[in-house]
Structure formats: C-alpha cells, structure tokens
mmCIF file with all atom_site columns, C-alpha atoms in Angstrom:
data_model
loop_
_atom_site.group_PDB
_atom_site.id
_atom_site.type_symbol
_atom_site.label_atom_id
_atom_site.label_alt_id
_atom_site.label_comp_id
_atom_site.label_asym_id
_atom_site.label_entity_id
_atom_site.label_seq_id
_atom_site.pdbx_PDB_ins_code
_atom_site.Cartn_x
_atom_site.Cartn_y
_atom_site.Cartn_z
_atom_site.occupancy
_atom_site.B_iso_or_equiv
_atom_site.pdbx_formal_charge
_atom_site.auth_seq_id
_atom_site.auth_comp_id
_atom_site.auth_asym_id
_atom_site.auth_atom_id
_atom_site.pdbx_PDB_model_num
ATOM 1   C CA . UNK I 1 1   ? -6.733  -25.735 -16.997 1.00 82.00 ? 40  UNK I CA 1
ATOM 2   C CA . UNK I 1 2   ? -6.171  -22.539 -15.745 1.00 93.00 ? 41  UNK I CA 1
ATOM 3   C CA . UNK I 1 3   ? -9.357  -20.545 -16.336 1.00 94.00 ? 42  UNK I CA 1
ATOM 4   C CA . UNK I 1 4   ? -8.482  -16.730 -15.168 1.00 97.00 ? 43  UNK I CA 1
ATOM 5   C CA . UNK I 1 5   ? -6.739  -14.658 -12.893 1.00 98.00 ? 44  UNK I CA 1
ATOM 6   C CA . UNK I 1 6   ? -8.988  -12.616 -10.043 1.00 98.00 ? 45  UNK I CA 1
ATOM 7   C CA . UNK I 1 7   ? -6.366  -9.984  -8.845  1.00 98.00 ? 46  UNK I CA 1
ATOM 8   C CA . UNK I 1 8   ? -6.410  -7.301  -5.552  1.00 98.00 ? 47  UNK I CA 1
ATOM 9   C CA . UNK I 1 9   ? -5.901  -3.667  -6.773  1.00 98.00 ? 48  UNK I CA 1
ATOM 10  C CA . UNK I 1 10  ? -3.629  -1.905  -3.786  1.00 97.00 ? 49  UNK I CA 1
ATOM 11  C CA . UNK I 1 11  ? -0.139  -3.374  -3.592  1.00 96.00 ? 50  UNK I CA 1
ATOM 12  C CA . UNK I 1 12  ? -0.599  -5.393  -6.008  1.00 98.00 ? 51  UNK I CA 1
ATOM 13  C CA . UNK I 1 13  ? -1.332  -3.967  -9.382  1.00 98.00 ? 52  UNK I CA 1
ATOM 14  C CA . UNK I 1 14  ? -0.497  -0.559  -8.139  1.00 98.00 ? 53  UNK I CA 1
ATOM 15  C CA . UNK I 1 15  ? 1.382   1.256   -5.535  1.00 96.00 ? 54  UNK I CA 1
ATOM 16  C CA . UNK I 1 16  ? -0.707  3.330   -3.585  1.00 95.00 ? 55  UNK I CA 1
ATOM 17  C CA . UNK I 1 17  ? 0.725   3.320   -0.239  1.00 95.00 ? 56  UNK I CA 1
ATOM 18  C CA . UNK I 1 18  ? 2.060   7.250   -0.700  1.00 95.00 ? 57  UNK I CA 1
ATOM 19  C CA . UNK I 1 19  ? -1.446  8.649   -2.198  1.00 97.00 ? 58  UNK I CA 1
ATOM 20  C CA . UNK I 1 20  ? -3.606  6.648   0.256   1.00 97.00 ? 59  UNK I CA 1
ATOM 21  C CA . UNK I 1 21  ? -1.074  7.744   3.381   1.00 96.00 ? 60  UNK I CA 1
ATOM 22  C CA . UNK I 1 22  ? -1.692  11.815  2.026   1.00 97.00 ? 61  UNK I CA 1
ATOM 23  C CA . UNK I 1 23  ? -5.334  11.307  2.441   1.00 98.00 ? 62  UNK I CA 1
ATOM 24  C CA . UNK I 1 24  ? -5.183  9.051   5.415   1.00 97.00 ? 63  UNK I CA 1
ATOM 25  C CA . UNK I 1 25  ? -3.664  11.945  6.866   1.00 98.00 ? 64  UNK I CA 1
ATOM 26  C CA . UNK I 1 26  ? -5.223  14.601  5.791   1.00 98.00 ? 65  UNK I CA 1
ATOM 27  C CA . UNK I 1 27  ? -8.600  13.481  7.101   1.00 98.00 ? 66  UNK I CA 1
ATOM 28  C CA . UNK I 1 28  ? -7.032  13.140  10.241  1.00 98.00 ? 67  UNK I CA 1
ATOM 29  C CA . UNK I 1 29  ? -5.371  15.524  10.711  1.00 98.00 ? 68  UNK I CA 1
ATOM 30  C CA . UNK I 1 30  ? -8.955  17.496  9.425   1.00 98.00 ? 69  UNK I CA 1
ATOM 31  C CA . UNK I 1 31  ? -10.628 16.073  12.717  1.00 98.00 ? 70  UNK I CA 1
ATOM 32  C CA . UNK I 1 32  ? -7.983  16.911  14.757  1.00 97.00 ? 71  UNK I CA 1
ATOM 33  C CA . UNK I 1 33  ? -6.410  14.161  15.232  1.00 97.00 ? 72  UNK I CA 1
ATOM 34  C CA . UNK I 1 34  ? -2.077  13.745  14.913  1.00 97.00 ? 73  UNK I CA 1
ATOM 35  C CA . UNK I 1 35  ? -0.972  12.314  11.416  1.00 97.00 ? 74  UNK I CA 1
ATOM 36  C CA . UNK I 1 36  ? 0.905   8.501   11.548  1.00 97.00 ? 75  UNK I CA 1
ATOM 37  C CA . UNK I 1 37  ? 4.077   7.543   10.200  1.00 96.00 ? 76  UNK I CA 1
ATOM 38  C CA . UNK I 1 38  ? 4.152   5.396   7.209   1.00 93.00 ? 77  UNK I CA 1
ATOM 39  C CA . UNK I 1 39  ? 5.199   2.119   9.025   1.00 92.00 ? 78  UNK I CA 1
ATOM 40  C CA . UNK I 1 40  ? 1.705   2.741   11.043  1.00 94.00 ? 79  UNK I CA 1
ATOM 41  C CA . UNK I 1 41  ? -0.378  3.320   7.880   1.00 94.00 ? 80  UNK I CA 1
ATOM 42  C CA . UNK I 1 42  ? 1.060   0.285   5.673   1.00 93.00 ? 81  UNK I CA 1
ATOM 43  C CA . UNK I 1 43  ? -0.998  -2.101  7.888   1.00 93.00 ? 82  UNK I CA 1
ATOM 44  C CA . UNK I 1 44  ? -3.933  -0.141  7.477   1.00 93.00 ? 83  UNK I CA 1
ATOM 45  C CA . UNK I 1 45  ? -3.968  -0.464  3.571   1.00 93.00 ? 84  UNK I CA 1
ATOM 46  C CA . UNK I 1 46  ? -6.367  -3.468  2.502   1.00 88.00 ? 85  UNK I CA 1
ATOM 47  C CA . UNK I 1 47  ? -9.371  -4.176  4.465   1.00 89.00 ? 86  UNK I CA 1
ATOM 48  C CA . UNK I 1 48  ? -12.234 -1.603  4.482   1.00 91.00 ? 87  UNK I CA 1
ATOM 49  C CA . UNK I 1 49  ? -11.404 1.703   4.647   1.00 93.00 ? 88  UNK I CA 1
ATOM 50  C CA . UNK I 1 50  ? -14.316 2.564   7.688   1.00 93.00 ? 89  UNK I CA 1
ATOM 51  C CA . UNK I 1 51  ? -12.320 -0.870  9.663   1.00 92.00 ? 90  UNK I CA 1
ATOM 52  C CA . UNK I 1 52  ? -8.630  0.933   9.343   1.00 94.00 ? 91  UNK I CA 1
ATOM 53  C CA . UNK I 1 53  ? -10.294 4.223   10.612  1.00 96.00 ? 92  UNK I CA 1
ATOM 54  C CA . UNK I 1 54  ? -11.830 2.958   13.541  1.00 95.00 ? 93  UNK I CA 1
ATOM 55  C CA . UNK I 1 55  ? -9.061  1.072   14.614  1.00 94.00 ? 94  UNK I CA 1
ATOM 56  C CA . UNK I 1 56  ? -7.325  4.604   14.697  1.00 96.00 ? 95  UNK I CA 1
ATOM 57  C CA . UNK I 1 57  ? -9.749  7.093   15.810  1.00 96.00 ? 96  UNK I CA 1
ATOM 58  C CA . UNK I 1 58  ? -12.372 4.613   17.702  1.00 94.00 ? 97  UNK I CA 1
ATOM 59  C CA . UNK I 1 59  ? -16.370 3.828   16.346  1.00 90.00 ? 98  UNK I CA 1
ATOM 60  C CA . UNK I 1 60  ? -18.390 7.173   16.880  1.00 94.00 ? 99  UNK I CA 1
ATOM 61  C CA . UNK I 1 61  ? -20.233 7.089   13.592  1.00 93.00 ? 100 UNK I CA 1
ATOM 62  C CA . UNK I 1 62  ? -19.979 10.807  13.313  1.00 95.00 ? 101 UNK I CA 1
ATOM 63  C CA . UNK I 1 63  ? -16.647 11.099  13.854  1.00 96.00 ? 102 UNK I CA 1
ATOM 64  C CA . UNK I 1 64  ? -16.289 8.204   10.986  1.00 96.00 ? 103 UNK I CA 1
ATOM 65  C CA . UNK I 1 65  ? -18.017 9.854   8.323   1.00 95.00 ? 104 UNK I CA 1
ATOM 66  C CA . UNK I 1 66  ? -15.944 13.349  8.980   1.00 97.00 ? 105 UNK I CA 1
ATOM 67  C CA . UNK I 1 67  ? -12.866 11.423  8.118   1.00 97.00 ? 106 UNK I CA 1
ATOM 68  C CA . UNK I 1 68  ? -14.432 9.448   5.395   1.00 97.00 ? 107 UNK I CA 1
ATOM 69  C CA . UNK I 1 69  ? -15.851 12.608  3.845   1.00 97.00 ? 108 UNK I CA 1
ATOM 70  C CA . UNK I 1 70  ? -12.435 14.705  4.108   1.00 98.00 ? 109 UNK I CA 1
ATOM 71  C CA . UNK I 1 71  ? -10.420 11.547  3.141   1.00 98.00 ? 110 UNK I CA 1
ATOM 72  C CA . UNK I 1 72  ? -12.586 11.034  -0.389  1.00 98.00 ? 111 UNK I CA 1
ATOM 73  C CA . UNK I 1 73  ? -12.437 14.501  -0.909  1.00 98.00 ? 112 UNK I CA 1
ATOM 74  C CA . UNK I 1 74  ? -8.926  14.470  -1.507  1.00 98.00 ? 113 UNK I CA 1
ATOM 75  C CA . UNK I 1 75  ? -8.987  10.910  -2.560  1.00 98.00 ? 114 UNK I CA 1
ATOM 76  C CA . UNK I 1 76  ? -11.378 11.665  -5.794  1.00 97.00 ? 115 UNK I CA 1
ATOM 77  C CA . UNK I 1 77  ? -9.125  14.699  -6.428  1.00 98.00 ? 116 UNK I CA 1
ATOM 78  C CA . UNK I 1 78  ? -5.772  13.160  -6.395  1.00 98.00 ? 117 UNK I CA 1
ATOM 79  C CA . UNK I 1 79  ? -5.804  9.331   -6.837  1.00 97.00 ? 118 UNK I CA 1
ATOM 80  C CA . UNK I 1 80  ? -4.994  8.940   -10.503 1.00 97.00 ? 119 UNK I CA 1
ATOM 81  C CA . UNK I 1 81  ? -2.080  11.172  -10.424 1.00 96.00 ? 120 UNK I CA 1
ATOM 82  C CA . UNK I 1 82  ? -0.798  9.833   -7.138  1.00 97.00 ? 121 UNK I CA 1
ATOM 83  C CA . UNK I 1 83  ? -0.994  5.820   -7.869  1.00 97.00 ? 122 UNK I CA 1
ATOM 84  C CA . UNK I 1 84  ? 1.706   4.265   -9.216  1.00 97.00 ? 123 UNK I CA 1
ATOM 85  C CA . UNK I 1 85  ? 1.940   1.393   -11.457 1.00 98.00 ? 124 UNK I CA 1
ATOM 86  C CA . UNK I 1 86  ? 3.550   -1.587  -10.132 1.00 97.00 ? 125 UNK I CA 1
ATOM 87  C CA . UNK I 1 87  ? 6.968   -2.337  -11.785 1.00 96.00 ? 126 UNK I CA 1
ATOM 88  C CA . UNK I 1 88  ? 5.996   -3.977  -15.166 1.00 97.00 ? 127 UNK I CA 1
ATOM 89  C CA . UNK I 1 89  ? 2.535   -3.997  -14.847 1.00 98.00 ? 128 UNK I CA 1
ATOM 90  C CA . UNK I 1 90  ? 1.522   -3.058  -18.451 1.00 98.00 ? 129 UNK I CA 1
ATOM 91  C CA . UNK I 1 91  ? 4.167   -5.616  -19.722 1.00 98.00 ? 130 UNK I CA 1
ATOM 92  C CA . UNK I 1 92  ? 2.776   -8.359  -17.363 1.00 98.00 ? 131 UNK I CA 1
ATOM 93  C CA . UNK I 1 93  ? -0.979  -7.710  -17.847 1.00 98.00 ? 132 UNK I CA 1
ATOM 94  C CA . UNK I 1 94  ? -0.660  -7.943  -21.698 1.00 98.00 ? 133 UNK I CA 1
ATOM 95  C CA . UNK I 1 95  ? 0.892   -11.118 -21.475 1.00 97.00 ? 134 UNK I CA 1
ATOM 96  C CA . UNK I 1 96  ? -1.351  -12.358 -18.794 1.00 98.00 ? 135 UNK I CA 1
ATOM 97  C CA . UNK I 1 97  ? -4.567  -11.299 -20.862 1.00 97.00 ? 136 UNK I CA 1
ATOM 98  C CA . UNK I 1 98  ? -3.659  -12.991 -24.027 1.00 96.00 ? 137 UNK I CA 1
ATOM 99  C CA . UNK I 1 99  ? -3.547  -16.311 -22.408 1.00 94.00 ? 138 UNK I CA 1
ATOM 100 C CA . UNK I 1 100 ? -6.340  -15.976 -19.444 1.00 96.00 ? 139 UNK I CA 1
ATOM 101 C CA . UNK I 1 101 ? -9.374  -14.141 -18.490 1.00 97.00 ? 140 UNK I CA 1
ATOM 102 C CA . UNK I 1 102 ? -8.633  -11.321 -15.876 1.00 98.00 ? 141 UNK I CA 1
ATOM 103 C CA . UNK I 1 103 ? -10.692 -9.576  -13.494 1.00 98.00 ? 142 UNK I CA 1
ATOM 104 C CA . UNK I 1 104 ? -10.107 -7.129  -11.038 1.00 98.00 ? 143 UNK I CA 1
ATOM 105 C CA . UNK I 1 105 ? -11.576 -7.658  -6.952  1.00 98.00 ? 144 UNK I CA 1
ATOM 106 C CA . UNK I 1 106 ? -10.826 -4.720  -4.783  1.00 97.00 ? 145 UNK I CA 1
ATOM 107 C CA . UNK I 1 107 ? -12.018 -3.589  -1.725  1.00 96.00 ? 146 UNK I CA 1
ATOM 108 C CA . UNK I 1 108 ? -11.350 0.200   -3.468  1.00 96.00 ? 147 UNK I CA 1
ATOM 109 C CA . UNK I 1 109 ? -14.914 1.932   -4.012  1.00 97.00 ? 148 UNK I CA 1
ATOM 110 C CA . UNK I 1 110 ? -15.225 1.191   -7.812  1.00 97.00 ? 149 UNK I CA 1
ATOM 111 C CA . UNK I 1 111 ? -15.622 4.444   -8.780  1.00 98.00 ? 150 UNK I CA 1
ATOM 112 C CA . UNK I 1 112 ? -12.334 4.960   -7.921  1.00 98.00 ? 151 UNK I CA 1
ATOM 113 C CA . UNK I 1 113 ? -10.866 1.572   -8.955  1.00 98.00 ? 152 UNK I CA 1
ATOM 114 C CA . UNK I 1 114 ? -11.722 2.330   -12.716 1.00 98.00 ? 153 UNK I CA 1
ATOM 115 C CA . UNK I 1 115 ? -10.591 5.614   -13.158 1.00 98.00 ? 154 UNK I CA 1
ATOM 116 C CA . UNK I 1 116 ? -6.894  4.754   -11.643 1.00 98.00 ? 155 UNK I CA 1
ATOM 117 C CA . UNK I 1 117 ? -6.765  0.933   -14.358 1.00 98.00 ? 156 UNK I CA 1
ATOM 118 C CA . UNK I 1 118 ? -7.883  3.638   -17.209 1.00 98.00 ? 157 UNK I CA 1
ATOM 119 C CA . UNK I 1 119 ? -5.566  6.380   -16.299 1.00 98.00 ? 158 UNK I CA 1
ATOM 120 C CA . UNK I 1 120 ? -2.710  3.629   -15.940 1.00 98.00 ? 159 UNK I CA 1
ATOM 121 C CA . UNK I 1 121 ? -3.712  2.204   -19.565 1.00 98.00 ? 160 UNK I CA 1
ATOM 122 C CA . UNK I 1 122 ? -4.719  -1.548  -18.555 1.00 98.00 ? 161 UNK I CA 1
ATOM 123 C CA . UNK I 1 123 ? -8.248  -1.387  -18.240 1.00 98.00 ? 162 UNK I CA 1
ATOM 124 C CA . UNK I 1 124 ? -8.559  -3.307  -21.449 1.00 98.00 ? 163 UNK I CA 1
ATOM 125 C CA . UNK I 1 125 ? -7.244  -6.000  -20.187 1.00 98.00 ? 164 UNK I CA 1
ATOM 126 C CA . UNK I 1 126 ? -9.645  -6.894  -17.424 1.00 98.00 ? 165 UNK I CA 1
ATOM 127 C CA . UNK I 1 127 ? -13.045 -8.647  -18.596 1.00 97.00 ? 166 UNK I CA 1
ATOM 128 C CA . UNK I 1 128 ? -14.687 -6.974  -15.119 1.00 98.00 ? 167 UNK I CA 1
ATOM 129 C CA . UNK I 1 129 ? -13.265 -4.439  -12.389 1.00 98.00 ? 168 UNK I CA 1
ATOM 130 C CA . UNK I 1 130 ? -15.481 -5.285  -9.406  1.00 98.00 ? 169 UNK I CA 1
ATOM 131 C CA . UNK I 1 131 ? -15.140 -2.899  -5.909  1.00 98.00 ? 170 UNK I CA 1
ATOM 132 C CA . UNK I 1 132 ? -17.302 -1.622  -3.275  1.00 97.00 ? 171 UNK I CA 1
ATOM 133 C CA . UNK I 1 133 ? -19.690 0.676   -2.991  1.00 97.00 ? 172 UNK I CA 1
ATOM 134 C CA . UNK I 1 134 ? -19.631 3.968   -1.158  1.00 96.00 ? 173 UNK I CA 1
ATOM 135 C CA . UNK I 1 135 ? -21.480 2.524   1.939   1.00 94.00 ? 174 UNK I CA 1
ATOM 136 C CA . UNK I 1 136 ? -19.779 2.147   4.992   1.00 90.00 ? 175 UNK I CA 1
ATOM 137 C CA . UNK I 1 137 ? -20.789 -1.183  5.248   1.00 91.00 ? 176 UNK I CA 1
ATOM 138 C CA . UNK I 1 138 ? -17.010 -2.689  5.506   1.00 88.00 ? 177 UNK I CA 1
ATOM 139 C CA . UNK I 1 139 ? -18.419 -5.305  2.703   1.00 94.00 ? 178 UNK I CA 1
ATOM 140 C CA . UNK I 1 140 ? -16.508 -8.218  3.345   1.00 95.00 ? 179 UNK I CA 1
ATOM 141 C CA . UNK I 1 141 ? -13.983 -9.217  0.418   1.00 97.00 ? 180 UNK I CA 1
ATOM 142 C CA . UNK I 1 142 ? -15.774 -12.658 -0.334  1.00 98.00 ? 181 UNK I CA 1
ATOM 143 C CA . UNK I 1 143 ? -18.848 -10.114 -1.980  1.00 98.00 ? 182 UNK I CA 1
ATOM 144 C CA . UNK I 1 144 ? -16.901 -8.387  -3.686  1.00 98.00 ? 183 UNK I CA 1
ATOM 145 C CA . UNK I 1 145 ? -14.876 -11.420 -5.117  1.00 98.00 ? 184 UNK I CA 1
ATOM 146 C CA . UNK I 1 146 ? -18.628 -13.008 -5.832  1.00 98.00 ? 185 UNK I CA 1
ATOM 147 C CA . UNK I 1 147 ? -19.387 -10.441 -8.024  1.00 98.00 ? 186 UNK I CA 1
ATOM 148 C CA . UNK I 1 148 ? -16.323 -10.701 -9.826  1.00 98.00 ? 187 UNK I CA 1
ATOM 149 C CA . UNK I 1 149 ? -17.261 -14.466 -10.690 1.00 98.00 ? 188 UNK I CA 1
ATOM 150 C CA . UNK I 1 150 ? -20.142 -12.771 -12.268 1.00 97.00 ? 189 UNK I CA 1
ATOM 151 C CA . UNK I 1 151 ? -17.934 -12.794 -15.384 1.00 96.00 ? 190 UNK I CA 1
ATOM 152 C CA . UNK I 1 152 ? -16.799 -16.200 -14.687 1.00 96.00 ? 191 UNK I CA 1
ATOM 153 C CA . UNK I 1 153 ? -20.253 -17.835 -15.758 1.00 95.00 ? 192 UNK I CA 1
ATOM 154 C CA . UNK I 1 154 ? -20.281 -17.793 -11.261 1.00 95.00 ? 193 UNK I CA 1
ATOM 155 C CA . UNK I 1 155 ? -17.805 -20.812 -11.346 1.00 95.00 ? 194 UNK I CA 1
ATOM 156 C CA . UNK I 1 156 ? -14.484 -20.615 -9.208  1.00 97.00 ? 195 UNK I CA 1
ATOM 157 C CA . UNK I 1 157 ? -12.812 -23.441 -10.650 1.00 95.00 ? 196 UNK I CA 1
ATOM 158 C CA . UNK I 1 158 ? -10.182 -23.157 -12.605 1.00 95.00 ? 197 UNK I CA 1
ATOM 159 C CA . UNK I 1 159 ? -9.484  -19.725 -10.794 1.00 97.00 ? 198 UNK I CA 1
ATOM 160 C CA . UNK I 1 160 ? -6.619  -18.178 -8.612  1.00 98.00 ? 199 UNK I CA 1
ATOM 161 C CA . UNK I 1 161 ? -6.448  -15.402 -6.567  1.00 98.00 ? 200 UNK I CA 1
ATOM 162 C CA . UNK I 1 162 ? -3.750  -12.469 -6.524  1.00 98.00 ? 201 UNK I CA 1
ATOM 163 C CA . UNK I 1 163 ? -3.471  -10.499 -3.626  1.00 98.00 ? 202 UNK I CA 1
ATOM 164 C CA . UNK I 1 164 ? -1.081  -8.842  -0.780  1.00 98.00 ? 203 UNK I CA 1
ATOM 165 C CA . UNK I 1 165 ? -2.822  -9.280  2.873   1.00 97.00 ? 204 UNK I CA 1
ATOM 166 C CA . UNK I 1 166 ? -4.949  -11.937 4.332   1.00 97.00 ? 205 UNK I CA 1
ATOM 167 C CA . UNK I 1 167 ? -8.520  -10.526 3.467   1.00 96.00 ? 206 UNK I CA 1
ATOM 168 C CA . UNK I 1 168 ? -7.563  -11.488 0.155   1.00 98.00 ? 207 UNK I CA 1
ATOM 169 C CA . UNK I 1 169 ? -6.866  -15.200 0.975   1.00 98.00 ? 208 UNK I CA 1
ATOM 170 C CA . UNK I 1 170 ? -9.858  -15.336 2.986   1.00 98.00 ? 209 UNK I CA 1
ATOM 171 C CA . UNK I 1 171 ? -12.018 -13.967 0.658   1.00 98.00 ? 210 UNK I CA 1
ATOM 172 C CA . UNK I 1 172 ? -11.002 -16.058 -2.054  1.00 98.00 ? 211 UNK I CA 1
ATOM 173 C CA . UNK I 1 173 ? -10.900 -19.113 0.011   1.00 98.00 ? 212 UNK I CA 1
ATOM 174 C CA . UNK I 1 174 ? -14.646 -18.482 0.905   1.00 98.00 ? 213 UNK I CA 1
ATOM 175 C CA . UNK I 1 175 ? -15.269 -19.356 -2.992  1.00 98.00 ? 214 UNK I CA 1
ATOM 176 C CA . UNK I 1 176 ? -12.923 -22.152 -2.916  1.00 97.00 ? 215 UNK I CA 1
ATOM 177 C CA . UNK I 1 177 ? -10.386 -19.848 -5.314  1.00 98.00 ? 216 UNK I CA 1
ATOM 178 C CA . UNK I 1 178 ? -6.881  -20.680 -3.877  1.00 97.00 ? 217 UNK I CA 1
ATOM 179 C CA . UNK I 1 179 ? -3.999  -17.451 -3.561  1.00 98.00 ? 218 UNK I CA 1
ATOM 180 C CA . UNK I 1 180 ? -1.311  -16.188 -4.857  1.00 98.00 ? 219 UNK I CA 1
ATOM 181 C CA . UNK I 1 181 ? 0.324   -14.294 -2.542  1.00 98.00 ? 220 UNK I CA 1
ATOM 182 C CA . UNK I 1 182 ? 2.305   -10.761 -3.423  1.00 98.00 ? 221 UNK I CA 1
ATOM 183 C CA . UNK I 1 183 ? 5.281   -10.205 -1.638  1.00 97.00 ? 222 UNK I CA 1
ATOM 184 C CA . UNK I 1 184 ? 5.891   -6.346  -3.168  1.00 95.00 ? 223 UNK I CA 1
ATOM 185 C CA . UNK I 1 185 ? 2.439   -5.348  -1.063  1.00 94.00 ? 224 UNK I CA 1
ATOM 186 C CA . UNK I 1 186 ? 1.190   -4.252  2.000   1.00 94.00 ? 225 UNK I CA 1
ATOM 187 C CA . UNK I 1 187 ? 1.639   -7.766  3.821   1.00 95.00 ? 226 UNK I CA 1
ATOM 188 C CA . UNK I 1 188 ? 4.124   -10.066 4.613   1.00 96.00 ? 227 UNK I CA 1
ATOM 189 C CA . UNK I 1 189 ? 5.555   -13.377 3.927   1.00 97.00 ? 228 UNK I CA 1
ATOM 190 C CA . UNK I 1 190 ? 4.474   -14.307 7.312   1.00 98.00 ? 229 UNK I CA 1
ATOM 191 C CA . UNK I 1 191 ? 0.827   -12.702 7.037   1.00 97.00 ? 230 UNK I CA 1
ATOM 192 C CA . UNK I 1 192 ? 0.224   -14.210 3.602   1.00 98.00 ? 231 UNK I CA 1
ATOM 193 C CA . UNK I 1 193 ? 1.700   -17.994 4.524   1.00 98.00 ? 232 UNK I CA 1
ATOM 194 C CA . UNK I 1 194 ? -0.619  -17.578 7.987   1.00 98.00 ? 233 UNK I CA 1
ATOM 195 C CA . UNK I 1 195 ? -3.962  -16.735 6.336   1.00 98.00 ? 234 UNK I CA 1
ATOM 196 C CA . UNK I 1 196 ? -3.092  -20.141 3.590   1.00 98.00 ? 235 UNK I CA 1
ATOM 197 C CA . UNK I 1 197 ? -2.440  -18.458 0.870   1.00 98.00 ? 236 UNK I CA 1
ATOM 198 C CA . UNK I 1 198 ? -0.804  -21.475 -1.561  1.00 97.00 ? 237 UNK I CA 1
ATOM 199 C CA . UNK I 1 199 ? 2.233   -19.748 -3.198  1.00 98.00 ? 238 UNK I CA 1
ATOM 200 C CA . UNK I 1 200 ? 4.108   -16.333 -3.284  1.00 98.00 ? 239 UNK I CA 1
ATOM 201 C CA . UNK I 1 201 ? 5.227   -14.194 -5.699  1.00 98.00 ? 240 UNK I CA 1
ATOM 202 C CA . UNK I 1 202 ? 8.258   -11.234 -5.400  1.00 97.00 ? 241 UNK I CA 1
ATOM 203 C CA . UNK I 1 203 ? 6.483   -9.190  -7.764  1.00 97.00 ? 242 UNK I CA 1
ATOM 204 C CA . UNK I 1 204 ? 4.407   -9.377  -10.939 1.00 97.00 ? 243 UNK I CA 1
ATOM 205 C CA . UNK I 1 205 ? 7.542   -9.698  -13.246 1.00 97.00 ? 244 UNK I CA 1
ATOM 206 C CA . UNK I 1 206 ? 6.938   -13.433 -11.909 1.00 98.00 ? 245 UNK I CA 1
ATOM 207 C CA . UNK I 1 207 ? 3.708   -14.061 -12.204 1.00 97.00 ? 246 UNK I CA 1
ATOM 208 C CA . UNK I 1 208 ? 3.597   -15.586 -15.615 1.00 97.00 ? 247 UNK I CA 1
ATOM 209 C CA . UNK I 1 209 ? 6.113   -18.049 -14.933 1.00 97.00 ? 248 UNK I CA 1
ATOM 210 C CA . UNK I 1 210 ? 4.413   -18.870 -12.154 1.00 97.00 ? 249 UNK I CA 1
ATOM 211 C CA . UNK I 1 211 ? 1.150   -18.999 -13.507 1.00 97.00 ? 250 UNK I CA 1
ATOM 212 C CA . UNK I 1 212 ? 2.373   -21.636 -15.893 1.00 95.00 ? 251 UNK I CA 1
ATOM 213 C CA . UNK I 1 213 ? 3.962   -23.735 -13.352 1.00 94.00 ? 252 UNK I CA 1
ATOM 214 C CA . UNK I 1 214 ? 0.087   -23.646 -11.614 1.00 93.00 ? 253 UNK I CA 1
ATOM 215 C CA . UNK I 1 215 ? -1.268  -24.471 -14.869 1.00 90.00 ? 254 UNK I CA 1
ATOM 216 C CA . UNK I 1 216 ? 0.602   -27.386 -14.819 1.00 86.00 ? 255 UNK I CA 1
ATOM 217 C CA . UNK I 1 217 ? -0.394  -28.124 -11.653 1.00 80.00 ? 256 UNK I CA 1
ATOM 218 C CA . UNK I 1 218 ? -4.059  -27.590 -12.786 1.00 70.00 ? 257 UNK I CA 1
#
C-alpha cells in the first residue's frame, strides 16, 4: 500500500517564482550586477540556491556570500507575504493527510520552509518539514530527502515523491522513492520525463486521483 507522500516545496506546493525572482534580483542588482528576466530566473528555481548563483555571477566565494547575504535579507523579510499557495492546496492537502502520511523535502533553508506552510495554514498536515541548512554547502537533495524518511521509521517503500525539476527525481531515486512529476512548476514535461520521473501531474487538483490509481498499482 501506499505508505506517504514526500513532496518538493517551490512549484509545487507553492508559487514562489515572483518572491524568489524580487530577491534574486535584488541581490544582484546589490553587487552590481544587471537584474534577469523571469524566463532566465524560472530555471534557476530548485537546486541550491549558492549552484543558481554561481551559474550567474561565477564562483568567487566572496562575491557568493554578498549575494547570499543581500538575497536572505530580503528573503526573511518578505517570503511569507510574497508566496503563494498553489491552486487548491489547502483542499488537496486535507484530503491527502487523512488518508497518508505527508512530509515535506525542500531544498528551501528550513527556517524559511516552516514559516511560509504555517503562514499558508497546512503545516498540520505534514508529519515532518525537512530543508537545508544555512550552509552553503549546495546539500544535495538525496540528504535532505534522507532526513525526511526520518519520520518514515527510515524505510522508502511504500513512498512517492512529488516534485517539479529533476533534482527531485534524482534525489528520490537515490532512496529508491519513485516521482511524481508536477507539471504547474518550474520544469518541464520534457525535464521531468528525462530525469525518470514515473508519472505527471497538471497540478495538485489531481493528485488524489492519481494517488489512488498508484495505490492500486502498489
């Protein structure tokens, strides 16, 4: 049977792609550097923050943790009123919770990931929230998805995955936890299907159906 849900937090429980793009560009605009359209930021949204950034403004540690430092800044001060709820989410999530465990694996800092699930009224549904730390580390999605199983008695079976780029389907496929990929993200069919994610959903107004038709699977 199906045991419990493991879910990505960015573009797919919430839509954060305006409040992360204000800070994104903020901070570099802060170190001098011209902001980026939104088509160039959606890409960025998912893996490590410190990975996007370098990919942008190149690996000088310094200049790194100037952008990192400017971005949280306005990050801590504006995230819970600028993220979004995806469409239906408290609907879905109540639903979801009274018939599977739930947990939350995000590559967020946690001390941001909570705040935004309480603000948004679903933290209650979620048996752990599990993110990074504030260490630029770029912790790898698999560690943050092990701690997650924490709650899980540390067994994957049973488990899917719901997430938007391919870090999440490699992370989860590291544990032997196949993915659900979300199509109302920051990745694409194409990404998703590439990276092996198992099925796709439009949004989370279908994940319950689908969930049962996995179950069934199961």
């Amino acid at each position: 049977m199906l045991r419990g849900v493991l879910f990505d937090l960015d573009g797919v429980l919430v839509d954060s792609l305006a409040s992360i793009a204000a800070c994104f560009n903020h901070a570099l605009q802060a170190i001098g550097h011209p902001p980026l359209p939104l088509a160039s930021l959606r890409p960025l949204i998912g893996p490590p923050l410190e990975e996007s950034v370098q990919s942008v403004i190149g690996d000088d540690p310094q200049l790194l943790a100037r952008f990192i430092s400017h971005y949280r800044e306005r990050y801590a001060a504006t995230a819970v009123h600028e993220t979004r709820p995806a469409e239906g989410l408290a609907e879905v999530l109540a639903e979801l919770a009274a018939r599977h465990d739930l947990a939350v694996a995000t590559s967020k800092p946690e001390v941001f990931a909570r705040p935004i699930l309480a603000a948004l009224g679903v933290a209650q549904h979620f048996r752990a929230i599990c993110g990074r730390s504030l260490a630029l580390d770029s912790e790898p999605k698999a560690a943050v998805i092990a701690r997650a199983l924490q709650s899980f008695a540390g067994r994957a079976e049973g488990l899917v995955m719901v997430g938007d780029r391919h870090h999440d389907v490699a992370g989860a496929a590291t544990h032997g936890i196949p993915t659900i990929g979300m199509l109302h993200g920051m990745g694409t069919a194409e990404e998703l299907r590439a990276a092996g994610a198992r099925w796709l959903a439009a949004d989370l107004r279908a994940l319950p159906g689908l969930l049962r038709e996995i179950e069934a699977e199961l």
